[in-house]
Coordinates of C-alpha atoms and ligand atoms in Angstrom, one line a residue:
M1357 CA 0.0 0.0 0.0
T1358 CA 1.1 3.6 -0.5
T1359 CA 1.5 5.9 2.4
S1360 CA -0.2 9.2 2.1
T1361 CA 1.2 12.4 0.9
L1362 CA -1.9 14.2 2.3
S1363 CA -1.1 14.3 6.0
R1364 CA 1.4 12.8 8.3
T1365 CA -0.2 14.1 11.4
G1366 CA -3.9 13.7 11.1
P1367 CA -6.7 12.2 9.2
W1368 CA -7.2 15.4 7.2
P1369 CA -5.1 18.3 5.9
D1370 CA -4.7 20.8 8.8
A1371 CA -6.5 23.5 6.9
A1372 CA -9.6 21.4 6.6
R1373 CA -10.1 19.8 10.0
P1374 CA -13.7 19.2 11.0
D1375 CA -13.3 21.6 13.9
S1376 CA -12.2 24.4 11.6
A1377 CA -14.3 26.3 9.1
S1378 CA -13.0 25.8 5.6
A1379 CA -13.3 28.6 3.2
D1380 CA -15.4 28.4 0.1
G1381 CA -13.6 26.5 -2.6
A1382 CA -11.1 24.8 -0.2
A1383 CA -10.3 21.2 -0.9
P1384 CA -12.6 18.8 0.9
K1385 CA -11.4 17.1 4.0
E1386 CA -9.9 13.7 3.4
I1387 CA -10.4 10.9 5.9
L1388 CA -7.5 8.4 5.9
H1389 CA -7.0 5.0 7.4
F1390 CA -5.0 4.8 10.6
I1391 CA -2.6 1.8 10.4
G1392 CA 0.4 1.1 12.6
G1393 CA 0.1 4.5 14.4
A1394 CA 0.1 6.6 11.2
Y1395 CA -2.5 8.0 8.8
V1396 CA -2.3 6.4 5.4
A1397 CA -4.1 6.7 2.1
G1398 CA -5.8 3.7 0.6
G1399 CA -3.6 1.8 -1.8
G1400 CA -6.4 1.3 -4.3
G1401 CA -6.9 5.1 -4.5
R1402 CA -10.7 4.8 -4.1
R1403 CA -12.5 7.4 -2.1
F1404 CA -16.2 8.0 -1.4
E1405 CA -18.2 11.0 -0.4
N1406 CA -19.4 11.6 3.2
R1407 CA -22.3 14.1 3.0
S1408 CA -24.0 16.0 5.8
P1409 CA -27.5 14.8 6.7
V1410 CA -28.3 18.4 7.8
D1411 CA -28.0 20.0 4.3
G1412 CA -26.5 17.4 1.9
S1413 CA -23.2 19.3 1.7
L1414 CA -19.9 17.5 1.3
V1415 CA -18.3 16.8 4.7
S1416 CA -15.3 14.8 3.5
L1417 CA -13.8 12.4 1.1
V1418 CA -13.2 9.0 2.7
H1419 CA -10.5 6.6 1.6
E1420 CA -12.0 3.2 0.9
A1421 CA -9.8 0.3 2.1
S1422 CA -8.7 -2.3 -0.4
R1423 CA -8.1 -5.9 0.6
A1424 CA -4.3 -5.0 0.8
D1425 CA -5.1 -2.1 3.2
V1426 CA -7.0 -4.4 5.4
D1427 CA -4.1 -6.9 5.2
A1428 CA -1.8 -4.1 6.4
A1429 CA -4.0 -3.2 9.3
V1430 CA -4.4 -6.8 10.5
A1431 CA -0.7 -7.3 10.1
A1432 CA 0.0 -4.2 12.2
A1433 CA -2.4 -5.4 14.8
R1434 CA -0.8 -8.9 14.9
A1435 CA 2.7 -7.4 15.2
A1436 CA 1.6 -5.1 18.1
L1437 CA 0.4 -8.1 20.1
S1438 CA 4.0 -9.3 20.6
G1439 CA 5.5 -5.8 20.8
P1440 CA 5.6 -3.4 23.8
W1441 CA 1.8 -3.6 24.2
G1442 CA 2.0 -7.4 24.8
R1443 CA 4.7 -6.9 27.5
M1444 CA 2.9 -4.2 29.4
T1445 CA 1.6 -4.8 32.9
V1446 CA -2.1 -4.4 33.5
Q1447 CA -1.3 -1.2 35.4
E1448 CA 0.6 0.2 32.5
R1449 CA -2.2 -0.5 30.1
V1450 CA -4.7 0.9 32.6
D1451 CA -2.7 4.2 32.9
R1452 CA -2.7 4.6 29.1
L1453 CA -6.4 3.9 28.8
H1454 CA -7.1 6.6 31.3
K1455 CA -4.9 8.9 29.2
V1456 CA -7.1 8.1 26.2
A1457 CA -10.2 9.0 28.1
E1458 CA -8.5 12.3 29.2
G1459 CA -7.4 12.9 25.6
I1460 CA -11.0 12.6 24.3
L1461 CA -12.2 15.1 26.9
R1462 CA -9.3 17.5 26.2
R1463 CA -10.4 17.5 22.5
F1464 CA -14.1 17.5 23.4
D1465 CA -14.9 20.3 20.9
A1466 CA -13.1 18.6 18.0
F1467 CA -14.9 15.3 18.7
L1468 CA -18.2 17.1 19.1
A1469 CA -17.8 18.9 15.8
A1470 CA -16.7 15.7 14.0
E1471 CA -19.6 13.7 15.3
I1472 CA -22.1 16.4 14.5
A1473 CA -20.7 16.9 11.0
D1474 CA -21.2 13.2 10.3
T1475 CA -24.6 12.6 12.0
G1476 CA -26.3 16.0 12.2
K1477 CA -27.5 15.2 15.7
P1478 CA -28.3 18.2 18.0
Q1479 CA -25.3 19.6 19.9
S1480 CA -27.3 19.1 23.2
L1481 CA -27.4 15.4 22.6
A1482 CA -23.9 14.8 21.4
S1483 CA -22.4 16.9 24.1
H1484 CA -24.3 15.0 26.8
I1485 CA -24.2 11.5 25.6
D1486 CA -21.9 10.7 22.7
I1487 CA -18.6 12.3 23.6
P1488 CA -18.7 11.9 27.4
R1489 CA -19.6 8.2 27.0
G1490 CA -16.9 7.8 24.4
A1491 CA -14.3 8.9 27.0
A1492 CA -16.0 6.9 29.8
N1493 CA -15.8 3.7 27.9
F1494 CA -12.0 3.8 28.3
A1495 CA -11.9 4.9 32.0
V1496 CA -14.6 2.4 33.1
F1497 CA -13.0 -0.7 31.5
A1498 CA -9.6 0.3 32.7
D1499 CA -11.0 0.1 36.2
V1500 CA -12.9 -3.1 35.6
V1501 CA -9.9 -4.9 34.3
K1502 CA -7.8 -3.8 37.2
N1503 CA -10.2 -5.0 39.8
V1504 CA -11.5 -8.2 38.4
P1505 CA -10.5 -11.3 40.4
T1506 CA -9.8 -14.7 38.9
E1507 CA -10.4 -18.2 40.2
F1508 CA -8.1 -19.9 42.6
F1509 CA -8.4 -23.4 44.1
E1510 CA -6.3 -25.5 46.4
L1511 CA -6.4 -29.1 45.2
A1512 CA -5.8 -32.3 47.3
T1513 CA -3.5 -34.8 45.6
P1514 CA -2.9 -38.5 46.5
D1515 CA 0.7 -37.8 47.6
G1516 CA -0.5 -35.1 50.1
A1517 CA 1.5 -32.3 48.6
G1518 CA -1.5 -30.7 46.8
A1519 CA -1.7 -28.5 43.8
L1520 CA -2.7 -24.9 43.0
N1521 CA -5.2 -24.5 40.3
Y1522 CA -5.9 -21.0 39.0
A1523 CA -7.1 -19.2 35.9
R1524 CA -5.2 -16.5 34.1
R1525 CA -6.8 -14.0 31.7
G1526 CA -5.0 -13.3 28.5
P1527 CA -6.0 -11.3 25.4
K1528 CA -7.8 -13.1 22.6
G1529 CA -5.6 -11.5 20.0
V1530 CA -6.7 -9.3 17.1
I1531 CA -10.3 -8.1 17.4
A1532 CA -12.3 -6.8 14.5
V1533 CA -14.7 -4.1 15.6
I1534 CA -17.5 -3.3 13.2
S1535 CA -19.7 -0.4 14.3
P1536 CA -22.8 1.5 13.1
W1537 CA -23.6 5.1 12.5
N1538 CA -26.2 6.0 15.1
L1539 CA -23.9 6.6 18.1
P1540 CA -20.5 6.3 16.3
L1541 CA -17.9 7.2 18.9
L1542 CA -19.9 5.8 21.8
L1543 CA -20.6 2.4 20.2
M1544 CA -17.1 2.0 18.7
T1545 CA -15.3 2.8 22.0
W1546 CA -17.8 0.5 23.9
K1547 CA -15.9 -2.3 22.2
V1548 CA -12.4 -0.8 21.7
G1549 CA -12.2 0.2 25.5
P1550 CA -12.6 -3.3 26.9
A1551 CA -10.7 -5.0 24.0
L1552 CA -7.6 -2.8 24.8
A1553 CA -8.1 -3.1 28.5
C1554 CA -7.8 -6.9 28.1
G1555 CA -4.5 -6.5 26.1
N1556 CA -6.0 -7.2 22.6
T1557 CA -5.3 -5.1 19.5
V1558 CA -8.1 -3.9 17.3
V1559 CA -8.9 -3.1 13.7
V1560 CA -12.0 -0.9 13.6
K1561 CA -14.3 -0.6 10.6
P1562 CA -16.6 2.4 11.4
S1563 CA -19.7 2.9 9.5
E1564 CA -19.2 4.4 6.1
E1565 CA -21.7 7.1 7.1
T1566 CA -19.7 8.2 10.2
P1567 CA -15.9 7.7 9.7
T1568 CA -14.6 10.9 11.4
T1569 CA -14.4 10.3 15.1
A1570 CA -12.8 6.8 14.7
A1571 CA -10.2 8.5 12.6
L1572 CA -9.7 11.4 15.1
L1573 CA -9.2 8.9 17.9
G1574 CA -6.0 7.7 16.3
E1575 CA -4.3 11.0 17.3
V1576 CA -5.5 10.6 20.8
M1577 CA -4.1 7.0 20.9
N1578 CA -0.7 8.3 19.8
E1579 CA -0.7 11.1 22.3
A1580 CA -1.7 8.7 25.1
G1581 CA 1.3 6.4 24.4
I1582 CA -0.7 3.5 22.9
P1583 CA 1.9 1.7 20.8
P1584 CA 1.6 1.7 17.0
G1585 CA -0.6 -1.1 15.7
V1586 CA -2.7 -1.5 18.8
Y1587 CA -5.5 0.7 17.4
N1588 CA -6.1 0.6 13.6
V1589 CA -8.9 2.0 11.5
V1590 CA -9.9 1.0 8.0
H1591 CA -12.7 2.8 6.2
G1592 CA -15.2 1.5 3.7
F1593 CA -18.5 -0.3 3.2
G1594 CA -19.7 -3.8 4.2
P1595 CA -20.0 -6.4 1.4
D1596 CA -17.1 -6.6 -1.0
S1597 CA -15.4 -3.8 0.9
A1598 CA -13.5 -3.2 4.1
G1599 CA -16.2 -4.8 6.3
E1600 CA -16.1 -8.1 4.4
F1601 CA -12.3 -8.0 3.9
L1602 CA -11.9 -7.6 7.7
T1603 CA -14.4 -10.1 9.0
T1604 CA -13.2 -12.8 6.5
H1605 CA -9.5 -12.1 7.3
P1606 CA -7.8 -15.2 8.8
G1607 CA -5.6 -12.9 10.9
V1608 CA -8.6 -11.8 13.0
D1609 CA -9.2 -13.8 16.1
A1610 CA -12.7 -12.6 17.1
I1611 CA -15.3 -10.2 15.8
T1612 CA -17.4 -7.8 17.7
F1613 CA -20.3 -6.2 15.8
T1614 CA -23.1 -3.7 16.4
G1615 CA -25.6 -3.2 13.6
E1616 CA -28.5 -4.8 11.8
T1617 CA -29.5 -8.4 12.4
R1618 CA -29.2 -9.3 8.7
T1619 CA -25.6 -8.0 8.7
G1620 CA -25.0 -10.0 11.8
E1621 CA -26.0 -13.1 9.9
A1622 CA -23.6 -12.4 7.1
I1623 CA -20.8 -11.7 9.6
M1624 CA -21.6 -14.9 11.5
K1625 CA -21.1 -16.9 8.3
A1626 CA -17.7 -15.2 7.8
A1627 CA -16.8 -16.0 11.4
A1628 CA -17.5 -19.7 10.9
T1629 CA -14.3 -20.0 8.9
G1630 CA -11.6 -20.4 11.5
V1631 CA -14.3 -20.8 14.2
R1632 CA -13.9 -17.2 15.4
A1633 CA -15.9 -16.0 18.4
V1634 CA -18.5 -13.3 17.8
S1635 CA -20.3 -10.8 20.0
F1636 CA -23.3 -9.3 18.4
E1637 CA -25.5 -6.3 19.4
L1638 CA -28.2 -6.2 16.8
G1639 CA -31.6 -4.7 16.0
G1640 CA -34.7 -4.4 18.1
K1641 CA -38.4 -3.6 18.0
N1642 CA -38.7 -2.5 21.6
P1643 CA -42.0 -2.3 23.5
A1644 CA -43.0 0.1 26.2
V1645 CA -45.8 -1.1 28.5
V1646 CA -47.7 1.7 30.2
F1647 CA -50.0 0.7 33.1
A1648 CA -52.9 3.0 34.3
D1649 CA -51.2 3.2 37.7
C1650 CA -48.1 4.9 36.3
D1651 CA -46.9 8.4 37.0
L1652 CA -48.1 9.7 33.6
D1653 CA -45.8 12.8 33.6
K1654 CA -42.8 10.5 33.9
A1655 CA -44.1 8.0 31.4
I1656 CA -44.7 10.7 28.8
E1657 CA -41.3 12.3 29.4
G1658 CA -39.5 8.9 29.2
T1659 CA -41.5 7.7 26.2
L1660 CA -40.9 11.0 24.3
R1661 CA -37.2 10.4 24.7
S1662 CA -37.3 6.7 24.0
A1663 CA -39.3 7.1 20.8
F1664 CA -37.7 10.3 19.4
A1665 CA -34.2 10.9 20.8
N1666 CA -31.5 10.9 18.1
C1667 CA -34.4 11.1 15.6
G1668 CA -35.5 7.6 16.6
Q1669 CA -32.1 6.1 15.6
V1670 CA -31.4 4.3 18.8
C1671 CA -31.3 0.6 19.0
L1672 CA -32.9 0.7 22.4
G1673 CA -35.6 3.1 21.3
T1674 CA -39.3 2.4 21.6
E1675 CA -41.3 1.7 18.5
R1676 CA -44.2 -0.2 20.0
I1677 CA -46.2 1.3 22.9
Y1678 CA -48.9 -0.6 24.8
V1679 CA -51.1 1.5 27.1
E1680 CA -53.7 0.3 29.5
R1681 CA -57.1 1.3 28.2
P1682 CA -58.2 3.7 30.9
I1683 CA -55.4 6.1 30.2
F1684 CA -55.0 5.3 26.4
D1685 CA -56.6 8.5 25.1
A1686 CA -54.8 10.8 27.6
F1687 CA -51.5 9.1 26.8
V1688 CA -51.9 9.4 23.0
A1689 CA -52.9 13.1 23.3
R1690 CA -50.0 14.0 25.5
L1691 CA -47.4 12.0 23.4
K1692 CA -48.8 13.8 20.3
A1693 CA -48.4 17.2 22.0
G1694 CA -44.8 16.3 23.0
A1695 CA -43.9 15.1 19.5
E1696 CA -45.3 18.2 17.9
A1697 CA -43.2 20.3 20.3
L1698 CA -40.0 18.9 19.0
V1699 CA -38.0 21.4 17.0
P1700 CA -36.0 20.2 14.0
G1701 CA -33.2 22.4 13.1
H1702 CA -29.5 23.0 12.7
P1703 CA -27.5 21.0 15.3
F1704 CA -25.9 24.1 16.8
A1705 CA -29.0 26.3 16.8
S1706 CA -30.4 26.9 20.3
G1707 CA -33.7 25.2 20.7
T1708 CA -33.1 22.4 18.3
S1709 CA -34.3 19.1 19.7
L1710 CA -34.6 17.0 16.6
G1711 CA -31.9 16.2 14.1
P1712 CA -32.2 14.6 10.6
L1713 CA -32.0 11.0 9.7
I1714 CA -28.5 9.8 8.8
S1715 CA -29.0 9.9 5.0
R1716 CA -31.5 10.3 2.2
E1717 CA -31.3 6.5 1.7
H1718 CA -32.4 5.9 5.3
R1719 CA -35.1 8.5 5.0
D1720 CA -36.5 6.6 1.9
K1721 CA -36.7 3.5 4.1
V1722 CA -38.4 5.3 7.0
L1723 CA -40.9 7.0 4.6
S1724 CA -41.7 3.7 3.1
Y1725 CA -42.9 2.5 6.5
Y1726 CA -44.9 5.8 6.9
A1727 CA -46.7 4.9 3.6
R1728 CA -47.1 1.3 4.7
A1729 CA -48.7 2.3 8.0
I1730 CA -51.5 4.2 6.1
A1731 CA -51.9 1.3 3.6
D1732 CA -52.3 -1.1 6.6
G1733 CA -55.1 1.1 8.0
A1734 CA -53.3 3.2 10.7
T1735 CA -54.9 6.3 12.2
L1736 CA -52.2 9.0 11.8
V1737 CA -52.0 10.8 15.1
T1738 CA -49.3 13.2 14.0
G1739 CA -46.5 13.6 11.4
G1740 CA -46.3 11.1 8.6
G1741 CA -44.1 13.1 6.2
V1742 CA -41.3 15.5 5.7
P1743 CA -41.2 18.8 7.5
D1744 CA -40.9 22.2 5.8
M1745 CA -37.3 23.3 6.5
P1746 CA -35.6 26.6 5.7
A1747 CA -34.0 26.7 2.3
E1748 CA -30.4 26.2 3.7
L1749 CA -31.5 22.9 5.3
A1750 CA -33.7 21.6 2.5
G1751 CA -31.0 19.3 1.2
G1752 CA -31.0 17.4 4.5
S1753 CA -32.7 14.1 5.5
W1754 CA -35.5 15.5 7.6
V1755 CA -38.6 13.6 8.6
Q1756 CA -41.5 14.3 10.9
P1757 CA -41.9 12.6 14.2
T1758 CA -44.8 10.3 13.7
I1759 CA -47.4 8.5 15.8
W1760 CA -50.0 5.9 14.7
T1761 CA -52.8 4.0 16.4
G1762 CA -55.0 1.3 15.0
L1763 CA -52.6 -1.0 13.2
P1764 CA -53.1 -4.7 13.2
D1765 CA -50.6 -6.6 15.3
D1766 CA -49.2 -8.4 12.2
S1767 CA -48.5 -5.2 10.2
A1768 CA -44.8 -4.9 9.1
V1769 CA -44.9 -1.4 10.8
V1770 CA -45.4 -3.1 14.1
R1771 CA -43.1 -6.1 13.5
E1772 CA -40.0 -4.7 11.7
E1773 CA -37.4 -2.3 13.0
I1774 CA -37.9 1.1 11.3
F1775 CA -35.1 3.0 13.1
G1776 CA -36.8 6.4 12.7
P1777 CA -38.8 8.9 14.9
C1778 CA -42.0 6.9 15.0
C1779 CA -44.1 4.6 17.1
H1780 CA -47.4 2.8 17.2
I1781 CA -49.7 3.0 20.3
R1782 CA -52.1 0.2 21.1
P1783 CA -54.4 -0.3 24.1
F1784 CA -54.5 -3.4 26.3
D1785 CA -56.8 -4.6 29.0
S1786 CA -54.8 -6.9 31.3
E1787 CA -51.3 -7.5 32.5
E1788 CA -51.4 -10.9 30.8
E1789 CA -52.3 -9.3 27.5
A1790 CA -49.6 -6.6 27.8
V1791 CA -46.9 -9.2 28.4
A1792 CA -48.1 -11.3 25.5
L1793 CA -48.1 -8.2 23.2
A1794 CA -44.6 -7.1 24.4
N1795 CA -43.2 -10.6 23.7
D1796 CA -44.8 -10.9 20.3
T1797 CA -41.6 -10.1 18.4
P1798 CA -38.6 -11.9 17.0
Y1799 CA -36.4 -9.3 18.7
G1800 CA -35.4 -9.2 22.4
L1801 CA -33.3 -6.1 23.0
A1802 CA -35.0 -3.7 25.4
A1803 CA -38.3 -2.9 27.0
A1804 CA -39.7 -0.2 29.3
V1805 CA -42.4 -0.7 31.9
W1806 CA -44.2 2.2 33.5
T1807 CA -46.1 1.5 36.7
E1808 CA -46.1 2.6 40.4
N1809 CA -46.9 -0.9 41.5
L1810 CA -43.6 -2.5 42.7
G1811 CA -44.9 -6.1 42.6
R1812 CA -46.2 -5.6 39.0
A1813 CA -43.0 -4.0 38.0
H1814 CA -40.9 -7.0 39.1
R1815 CA -43.4 -9.5 37.7
V1816 CA -43.6 -7.9 34.2
A1817 CA -39.9 -7.1 34.0
G1818 CA -39.2 -10.8 34.7
R1819 CA -41.6 -12.0 32.0
I1820 CA -40.6 -9.7 29.2
G1821 CA -38.1 -11.4 26.8
A1822 CA -35.5 -8.7 26.4
G1823 CA -31.8 -8.2 27.4
I1824 CA -32.7 -5.1 29.4
V1825 CA -36.0 -4.0 31.0
W1826 CA -36.3 -0.5 32.3
V1827 CA -38.9 0.3 35.0
N1828 CA -40.0 3.9 35.1
S1829 CA -36.9 5.0 33.2
W1830 CA -35.1 4.6 29.9
F1831 CA -31.4 4.6 28.8
L1832 CA -30.3 4.4 32.4
R1833 CA -27.6 1.8 33.1
D1834 CA -24.4 1.3 35.0
L1835 CA -21.7 0.5 32.5
R1836 CA -20.6 -2.4 34.7
T1837 CA -23.8 -4.3 34.2
A1838 CA -24.5 -6.8 31.4
F1839 CA -25.8 -5.3 28.1
G1840 CA -27.0 -7.3 25.1
G1841 CA -30.0 -8.7 23.4
S1842 CA -31.8 -12.1 23.2
K1843 CA -33.5 -13.7 20.2
H1844 CA -32.7 -11.8 17.0
S1845 CA -31.2 -8.9 18.9
G1846 CA -27.8 -10.4 19.6
I1847 CA -25.4 -12.9 20.9
G1848 CA -23.5 -12.5 24.2
R1849 CA -23.4 -9.8 26.8
E1850 CA -20.9 -6.9 27.1
G1851 CA -20.4 -4.5 29.9
G1852 CA -18.3 -4.7 33.1
V1853 CA -16.9 -8.2 33.7
H1854 CA -19.2 -9.5 31.0
S1855 CA -17.0 -7.8 28.4
L1856 CA -14.0 -9.6 29.8
E1857 CA -15.7 -12.9 29.0
F1858 CA -15.5 -12.0 25.4
Y1859 CA -12.3 -10.1 25.1
T1860 CA -10.1 -12.5 27.1
E1861 CA -9.0 -16.1 26.8
L1862 CA -9.1 -17.8 30.2
K1863 CA -6.2 -20.1 30.7
N1864 CA -6.4 -22.9 33.4
I1865 CA -3.0 -23.4 35.1
C1866 CA -2.5 -26.2 37.5
V1867 CA 0.7 -26.3 39.6
K1868 CA 1.6 -29.5 41.4
L1869 CA 3.3 -28.7 44.6
Ligands
LIG3191 P1 -25.5 -2.1 9.4 O1 -25.7 -3.5 9.9 O2 -26.1 -1.7 8.1 O3 -24.0 -1.6 9.4 C1 -23.2 -1.7 10.6 C2 -21.8 -1.9 10.2 O4 -21.6 -3.1 9.5 C3 -21.3 -0.8 9.2 O5 -19.9 -0.5 9.6 C4 -21.3 -1.5 7.9 O6 -20.4 -1.0 6.9 C5 -20.9 -2.9 8.3 N1 -21.3 -4.0 7.4 C6 -22.4 -4.0 6.6 N2 -22.4 -5.2 5.9 C7 -21.3 -5.9 6.3 C8 -20.8 -7.2 5.9 N3 -21.4 -8.0 5.0 N4 -19.7 -7.6 6.5 C9 -19.0 -6.8 7.4 N5 -19.5 -5.6 7.7 C10 -20.6 -5.1 7.2 O7 -26.2 -1.2 10.6 P2 -26.4 0.4 10.6 O8 -27.4 0.7 9.7 O9 -25.0 1.0 10.6 O10 -26.9 0.6 12.1 C11 -28.3 0.5 12.5 C12 -28.6 -0.9 13.1 O11 -27.7 -1.1 14.2 C13 -30.0 -1.0 13.6 O12 -30.5 -2.3 13.2 C14 -29.8 -0.9 15.1 O13 -30.8 -1.5 15.9 C15 -28.5 -1.6 15.3 N6 -27.9 -1.2 16.5 C16 -27.9 -2.1 17.6 C17 -27.3 -1.7 18.8 C18 -27.3 -2.7 20.0 O14 -26.6 -2.4 20.9 N7 -28.0 -3.8 19.9 C19 -26.8 -0.5 18.9 C20 -26.8 0.4 17.9 C21 -27.4 0.0 16.6

């Protein structure tokens, strides 16, 4: 592969960083791969456009990795396993990971600008969730790995001398990290943090829609003293591109993936060659169950966030809402009012509470479900189309927050993940019916239960088939707890010590005394 002549110090020419305004006519920013501690151009010379979902303008030109580029990244990651990184003590690794967390926070504004340029999400959201959690993912897992105990047993032997039998945690090797676009830095570091904490090296393939923060993180890694080759990034698409080249690469020891269920199926097939381990966080069609004895103010506030935050592009978001009949009309009216109060607009404008969808292509998909809902007999409570936006934002991927009632339970709109700012509300008459409706899905990622009855809360939470059930809350979780989905929503759990199960190889050592 050829090394870049564009930039030796960063993923873009200095004059066109995402945190600096580029003058009209300036060359577009170029996003390079990060391999072996340096930014490099793709050997194949292919680049693709990264466009703003806010107005359709060109954000950057992204280098698309060839198979040779991916080979180079995996080779750098393999070499780093036996270099200084492989010889570091846990404490030395932990110290560096804390420096990575500090480095992200030190460059908070640059990460914020980059994330917003790629996703268009409101500044208020990215500054409270995406960037702080991106940093926390390194600090939290550094502490987890430092404090986790391992097994130790004393064993009796026939000669009376005994034996010591203990387990030792070692890295799994080179981990491929494939991440989506909805929370780019947060979800990518959610995997890179624990992988590095356990002593692995990584090759990251961020979403083609959101390459910038993964690229920017390379600079932070270098500053934090993470040795070259420990963190690598290759850009590109999925099939017949960087994603497929990476997940089929024999030099990759395990694959961790967040994205659509169908993509997970393709990656699982790739992982079968060489029997590589996988950890999958996949799609969802998450229910909220709202009982008549709930605190309605809290239920409305929480459901507004769970249905419309990040323009509905949250895997844990609520797309199916079941409301006990006595409060059904009040709930629908109040959720409608809340949805209509959301303000779409420029990410940095004060008052903006709703960003665009990630792309025109994704908007077409979401709008196809809007049309399907009407065709399937839905009552449109609010939304259903594209909002009128000012001329300077008309090129963006805007869509109205949308609520329906009256759909049959077998409508595709109620069964398939839409991943947009929309939800269907249906009444129920008994706890039994509510649980059955909530569980009537191939997915099992998340659910929310709203009730002031503690016994009912425990009962229903226990009966809903999902990896996480919130009671009177949403998106609230200690990062040390297990996270993941059941059924079509994933394989395995990550978070706290559960991440260590995936990112380490346990070795059983038995010492005869
Ligand atoms: P996606 O599956 O289309 O893409 C995710 C990543 O996989 C991208 O980097 C893409 O380039 C790559 N990819 C696509 N095809 C591939 C292939 N054949 N081989 C290797 N890599 C491939 O998902 P998306 O549209 O980016 O993200 C939205 C989806 O992610 C939704 O389904 C959402 O529910 C899910 N998601 C799940 C969680 C979770 O924690 N369970 C979190 C966030 C998003």
